[in-house]
PDB file of C-alpha atoms and ligand atoms in Angstrom:
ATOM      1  CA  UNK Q   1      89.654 115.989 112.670  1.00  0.00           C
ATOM      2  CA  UNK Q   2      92.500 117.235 114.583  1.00  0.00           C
ATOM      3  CA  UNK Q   3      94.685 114.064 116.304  1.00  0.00           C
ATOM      4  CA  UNK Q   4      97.323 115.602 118.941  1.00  0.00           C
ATOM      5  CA  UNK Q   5     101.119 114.992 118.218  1.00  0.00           C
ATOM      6  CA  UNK Q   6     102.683 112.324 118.547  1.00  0.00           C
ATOM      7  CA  UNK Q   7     105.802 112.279 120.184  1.00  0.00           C
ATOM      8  CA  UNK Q   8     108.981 110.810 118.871  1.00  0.00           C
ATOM      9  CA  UNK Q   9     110.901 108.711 119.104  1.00  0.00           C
ATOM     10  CA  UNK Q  10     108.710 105.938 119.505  1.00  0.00           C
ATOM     11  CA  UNK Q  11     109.518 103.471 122.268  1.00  0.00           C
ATOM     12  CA  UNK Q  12     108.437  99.359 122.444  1.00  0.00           C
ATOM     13  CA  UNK Q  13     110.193  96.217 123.831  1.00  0.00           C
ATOM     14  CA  UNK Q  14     109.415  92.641 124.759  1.00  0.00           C
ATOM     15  CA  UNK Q  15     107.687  90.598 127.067  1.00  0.00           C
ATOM     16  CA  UNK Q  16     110.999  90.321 129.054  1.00  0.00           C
ATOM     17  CA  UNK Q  17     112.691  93.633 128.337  1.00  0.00           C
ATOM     18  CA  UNK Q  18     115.613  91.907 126.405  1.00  0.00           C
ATOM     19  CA  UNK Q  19     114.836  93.345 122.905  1.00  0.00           C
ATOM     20  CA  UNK Q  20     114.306  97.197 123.463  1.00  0.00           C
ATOM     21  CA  UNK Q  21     113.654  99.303 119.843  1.00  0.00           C
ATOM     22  CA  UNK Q  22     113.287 102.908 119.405  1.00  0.00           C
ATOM     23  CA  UNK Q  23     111.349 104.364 116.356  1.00  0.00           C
ATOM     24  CA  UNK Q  24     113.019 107.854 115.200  1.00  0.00           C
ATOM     25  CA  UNK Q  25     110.982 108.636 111.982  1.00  0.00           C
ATOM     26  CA  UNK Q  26     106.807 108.529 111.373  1.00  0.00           C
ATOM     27  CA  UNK Q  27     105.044 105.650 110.521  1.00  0.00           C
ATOM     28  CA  UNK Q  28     103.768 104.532 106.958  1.00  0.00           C
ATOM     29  CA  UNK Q  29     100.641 102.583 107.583  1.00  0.00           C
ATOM     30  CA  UNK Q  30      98.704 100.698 110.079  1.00  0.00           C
ATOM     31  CA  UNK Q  31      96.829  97.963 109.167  1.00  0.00           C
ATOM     32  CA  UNK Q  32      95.109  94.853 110.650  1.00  0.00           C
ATOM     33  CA  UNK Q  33      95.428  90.993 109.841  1.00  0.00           C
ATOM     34  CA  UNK Q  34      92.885  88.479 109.926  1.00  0.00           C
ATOM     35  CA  UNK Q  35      95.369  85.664 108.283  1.00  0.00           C
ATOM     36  CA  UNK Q  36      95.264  82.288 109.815  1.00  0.00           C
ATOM     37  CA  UNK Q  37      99.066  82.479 110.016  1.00  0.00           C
ATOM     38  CA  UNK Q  38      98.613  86.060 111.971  1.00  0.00           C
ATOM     39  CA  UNK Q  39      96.171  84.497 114.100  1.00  0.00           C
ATOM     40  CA  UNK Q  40      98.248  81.656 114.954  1.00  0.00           C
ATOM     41  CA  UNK Q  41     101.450  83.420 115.787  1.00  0.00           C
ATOM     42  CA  UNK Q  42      99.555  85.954 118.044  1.00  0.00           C
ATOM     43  CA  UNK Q  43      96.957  83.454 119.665  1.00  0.00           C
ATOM     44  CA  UNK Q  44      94.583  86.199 119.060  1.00  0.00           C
ATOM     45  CA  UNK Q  45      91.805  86.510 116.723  1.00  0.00           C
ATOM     46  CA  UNK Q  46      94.127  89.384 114.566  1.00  0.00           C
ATOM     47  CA  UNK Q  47      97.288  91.203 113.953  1.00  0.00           C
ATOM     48  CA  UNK Q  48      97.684  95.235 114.108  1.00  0.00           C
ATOM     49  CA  UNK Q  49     100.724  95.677 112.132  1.00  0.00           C
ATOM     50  CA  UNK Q  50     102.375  98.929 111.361  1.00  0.00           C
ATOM     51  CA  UNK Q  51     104.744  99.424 108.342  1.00  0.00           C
ATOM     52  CA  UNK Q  52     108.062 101.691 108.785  1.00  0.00           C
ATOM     53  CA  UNK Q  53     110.787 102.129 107.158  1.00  0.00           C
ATOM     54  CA  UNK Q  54     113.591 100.139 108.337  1.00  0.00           C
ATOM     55  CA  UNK Q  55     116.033 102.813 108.649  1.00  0.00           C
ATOM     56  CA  UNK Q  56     113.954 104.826 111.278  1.00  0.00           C
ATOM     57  CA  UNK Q  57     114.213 101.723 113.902  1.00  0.00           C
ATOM     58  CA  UNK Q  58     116.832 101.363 116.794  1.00  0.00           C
ATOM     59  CA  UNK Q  59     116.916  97.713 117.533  1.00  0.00           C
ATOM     60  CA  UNK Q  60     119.048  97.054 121.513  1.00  0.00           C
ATOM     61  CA  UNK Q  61     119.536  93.261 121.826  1.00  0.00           C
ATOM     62  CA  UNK Q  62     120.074  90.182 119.708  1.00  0.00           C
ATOM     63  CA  UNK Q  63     117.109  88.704 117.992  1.00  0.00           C
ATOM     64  CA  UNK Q  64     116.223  86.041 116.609  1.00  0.00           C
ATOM     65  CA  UNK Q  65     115.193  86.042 112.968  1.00  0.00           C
ATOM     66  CA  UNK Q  66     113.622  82.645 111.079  1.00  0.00           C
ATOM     67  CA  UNK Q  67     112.112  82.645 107.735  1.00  0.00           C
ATOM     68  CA  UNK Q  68     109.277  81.262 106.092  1.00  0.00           C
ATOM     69  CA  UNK Q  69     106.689  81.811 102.893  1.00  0.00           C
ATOM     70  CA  UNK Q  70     103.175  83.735 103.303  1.00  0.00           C
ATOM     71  CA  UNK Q  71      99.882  83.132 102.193  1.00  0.00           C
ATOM     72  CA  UNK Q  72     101.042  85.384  99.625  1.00  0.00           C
ATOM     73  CA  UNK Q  73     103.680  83.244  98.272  1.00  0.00           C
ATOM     74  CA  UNK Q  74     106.405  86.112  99.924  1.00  0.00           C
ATOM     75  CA  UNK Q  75     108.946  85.031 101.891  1.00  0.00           C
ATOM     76  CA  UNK Q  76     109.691  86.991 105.157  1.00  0.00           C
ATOM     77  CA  UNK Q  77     111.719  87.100 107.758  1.00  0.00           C
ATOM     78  CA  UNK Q  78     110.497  87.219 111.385  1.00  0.00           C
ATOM     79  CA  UNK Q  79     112.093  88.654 114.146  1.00  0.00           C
ATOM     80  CA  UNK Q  80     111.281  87.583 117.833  1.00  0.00           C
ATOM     81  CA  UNK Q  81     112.777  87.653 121.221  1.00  0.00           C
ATOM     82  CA  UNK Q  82     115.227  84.655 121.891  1.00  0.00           C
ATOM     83  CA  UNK Q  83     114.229  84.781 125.583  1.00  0.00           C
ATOM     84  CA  UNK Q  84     110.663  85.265 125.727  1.00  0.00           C
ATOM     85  CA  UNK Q  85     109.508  84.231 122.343  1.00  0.00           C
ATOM     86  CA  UNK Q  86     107.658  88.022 121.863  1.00  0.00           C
ATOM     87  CA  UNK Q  87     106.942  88.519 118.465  1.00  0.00           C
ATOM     88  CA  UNK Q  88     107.909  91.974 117.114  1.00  0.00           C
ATOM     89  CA  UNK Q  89     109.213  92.990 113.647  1.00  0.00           C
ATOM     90  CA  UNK Q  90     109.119  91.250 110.211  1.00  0.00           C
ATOM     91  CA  UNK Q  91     109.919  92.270 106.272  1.00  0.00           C
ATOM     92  CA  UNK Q  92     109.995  91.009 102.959  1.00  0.00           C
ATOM     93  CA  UNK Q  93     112.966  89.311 101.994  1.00  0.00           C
ATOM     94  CA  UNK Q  94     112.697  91.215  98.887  1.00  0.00           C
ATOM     95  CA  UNK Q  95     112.255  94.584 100.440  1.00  0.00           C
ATOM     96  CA  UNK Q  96     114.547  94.920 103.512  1.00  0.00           C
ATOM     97  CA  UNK Q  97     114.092  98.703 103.699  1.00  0.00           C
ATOM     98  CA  UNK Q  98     110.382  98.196 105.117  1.00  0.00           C
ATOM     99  CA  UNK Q  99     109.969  96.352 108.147  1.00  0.00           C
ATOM    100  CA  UNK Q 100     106.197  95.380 109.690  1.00  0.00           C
ATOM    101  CA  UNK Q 101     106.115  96.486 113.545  1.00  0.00           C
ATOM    102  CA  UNK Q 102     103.351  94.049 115.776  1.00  0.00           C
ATOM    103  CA  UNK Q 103     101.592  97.304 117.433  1.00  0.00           C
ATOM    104  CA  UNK Q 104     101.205  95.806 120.467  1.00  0.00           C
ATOM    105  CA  UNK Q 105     104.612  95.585 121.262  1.00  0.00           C
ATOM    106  CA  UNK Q 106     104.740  99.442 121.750  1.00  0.00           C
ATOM    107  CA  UNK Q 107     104.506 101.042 125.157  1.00  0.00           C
ATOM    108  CA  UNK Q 108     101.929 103.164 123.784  1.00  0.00           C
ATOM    109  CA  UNK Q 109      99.702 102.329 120.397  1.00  0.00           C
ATOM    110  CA  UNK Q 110      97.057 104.569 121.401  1.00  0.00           C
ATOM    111  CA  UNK Q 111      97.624 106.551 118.127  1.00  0.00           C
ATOM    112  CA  UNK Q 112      97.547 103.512 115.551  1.00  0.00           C
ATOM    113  CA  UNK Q 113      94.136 103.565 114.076  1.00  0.00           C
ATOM    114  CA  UNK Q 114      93.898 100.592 111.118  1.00  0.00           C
ATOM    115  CA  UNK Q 115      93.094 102.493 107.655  1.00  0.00           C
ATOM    116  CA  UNK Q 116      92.491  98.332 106.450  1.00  0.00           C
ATOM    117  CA  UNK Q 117      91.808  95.076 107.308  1.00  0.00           C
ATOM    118  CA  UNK Q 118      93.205  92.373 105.077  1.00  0.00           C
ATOM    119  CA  UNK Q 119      92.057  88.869 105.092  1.00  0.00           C
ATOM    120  CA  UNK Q 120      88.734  89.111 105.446  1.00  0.00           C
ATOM    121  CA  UNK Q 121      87.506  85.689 104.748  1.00  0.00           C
ATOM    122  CA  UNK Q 122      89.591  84.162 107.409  1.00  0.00           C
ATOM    123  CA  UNK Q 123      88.473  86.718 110.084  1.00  0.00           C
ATOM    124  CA  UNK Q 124      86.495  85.149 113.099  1.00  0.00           C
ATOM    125  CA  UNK Q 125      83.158  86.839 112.257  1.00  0.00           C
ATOM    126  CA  UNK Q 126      82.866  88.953 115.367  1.00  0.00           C
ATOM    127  CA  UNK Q 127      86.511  90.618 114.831  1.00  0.00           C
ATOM    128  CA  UNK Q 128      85.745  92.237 111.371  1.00  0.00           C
ATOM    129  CA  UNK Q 129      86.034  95.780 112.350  1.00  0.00           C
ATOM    130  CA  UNK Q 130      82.839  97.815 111.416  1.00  0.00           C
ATOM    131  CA  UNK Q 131      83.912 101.109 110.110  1.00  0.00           C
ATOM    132  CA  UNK Q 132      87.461  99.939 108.579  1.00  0.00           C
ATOM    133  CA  UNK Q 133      87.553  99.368 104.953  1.00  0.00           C
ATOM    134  CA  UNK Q 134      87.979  95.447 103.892  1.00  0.00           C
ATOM    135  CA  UNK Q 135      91.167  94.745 100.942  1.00  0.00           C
ATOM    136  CA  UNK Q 136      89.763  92.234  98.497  1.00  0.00           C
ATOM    137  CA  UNK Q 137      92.507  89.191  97.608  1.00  0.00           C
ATOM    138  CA  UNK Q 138      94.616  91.062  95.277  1.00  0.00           C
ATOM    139  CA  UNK Q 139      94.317  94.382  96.642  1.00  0.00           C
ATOM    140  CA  UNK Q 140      97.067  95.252  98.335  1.00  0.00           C
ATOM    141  CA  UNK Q 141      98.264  98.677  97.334  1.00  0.00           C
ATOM    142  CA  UNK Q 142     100.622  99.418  99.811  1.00  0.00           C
ATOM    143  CA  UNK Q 143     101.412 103.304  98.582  1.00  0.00           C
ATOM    144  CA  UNK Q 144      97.898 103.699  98.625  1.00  0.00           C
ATOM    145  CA  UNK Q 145      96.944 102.603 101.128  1.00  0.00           C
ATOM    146  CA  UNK Q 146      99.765 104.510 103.068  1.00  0.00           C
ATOM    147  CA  UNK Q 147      99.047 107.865 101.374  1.00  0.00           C
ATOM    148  CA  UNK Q 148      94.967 106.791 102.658  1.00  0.00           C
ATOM    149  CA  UNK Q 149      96.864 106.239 106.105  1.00  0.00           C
ATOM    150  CA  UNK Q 150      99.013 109.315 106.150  1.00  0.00           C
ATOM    151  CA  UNK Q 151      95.795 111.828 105.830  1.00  0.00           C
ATOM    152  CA  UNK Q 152      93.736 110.411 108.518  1.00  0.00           C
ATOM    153  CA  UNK Q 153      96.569 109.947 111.004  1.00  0.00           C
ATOM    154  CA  UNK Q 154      98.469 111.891 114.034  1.00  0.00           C
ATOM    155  CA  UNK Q 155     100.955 114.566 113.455  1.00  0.00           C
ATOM    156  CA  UNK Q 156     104.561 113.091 114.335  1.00  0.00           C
ATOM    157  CA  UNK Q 157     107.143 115.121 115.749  1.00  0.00           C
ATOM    158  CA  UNK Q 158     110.271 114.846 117.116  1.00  0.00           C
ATOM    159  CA  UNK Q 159     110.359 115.814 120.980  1.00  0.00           C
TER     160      UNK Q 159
HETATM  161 ZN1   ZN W 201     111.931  89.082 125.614  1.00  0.00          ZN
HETATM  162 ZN1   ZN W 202      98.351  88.035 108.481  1.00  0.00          ZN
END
């Protein structure tokens, strides 16, 4: 199936505007959450997160970053707006050149299909996506999963 092009860079910001970021490179992965903690934070039944590498994001403003442990047992840190509170970007403590994007925080997410949906126990039993394959605990391959990703999704190219 042919997906048009998607143009780059990639633009999101915050509620507010104060945090602005720019994404220069193609994505890695997009994936969806059904966590308790990713259900909390958003106030939402789920999180669409997509993975990038760090060093293809433009970050314009000061934000604020707080740690804390996942379900996982990984600690990450969190970055969010200091004005409006808008969650946005988070990564591994341990791997710093990754960095998990909330999709929704884009201007446009049009393009960002889930190849997965982790968490599946904790979903809320209407949100499990039909169609979208479920990780089992343990299962979470993230170079396979991204070379899964990478075949279904959009061209990227710069403008
Ligand atoms: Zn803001
Ligand atoms: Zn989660």
């Amino acid at each position: 199936m042919d997906r048009p092009t998607v143009r780059l860079p990639l633009h999101g910001r915050c509620l507010c505007g104060a945090i602005n970021y720019r994404l220069n490179g193609a994505p890695l992965l997009v994936y969806v959450c059904h966590c308790h903690d990713c259900q909390t934070r958003s106030g939402s039944a789920f999180s669409l997160n997509i993975l990038i590498q760090t060093a293809d994001l433009t970050v314009s403003g000061s934000v604020n970053a707080a740690r804390r442990t996942t379900p996982k047992g990984r600690e990450v840190e969190e970055n969010t707006c200091p004005v409006c509170g808008t969650f946005m970007l988070a990564h591994a403590v341990a791997a710093p050149d990754y960095t998990s994007l909330r999709a929704g925080t884009l201007d446009d997410a049009s393009w960002a299909i889930p190849i997965a949906q982790a968490y599946v126990s904790s979903a809320i039993p209407w949100a499990v996506i039909p169609g979208v394959p479920q990780l089992i605990r343990g299962g979470f391959d993230y170079a396979a999963m991204s070379e899964a990703w990478r075949a279904t999704a959009p061209p990227f190219a710069e403008t």
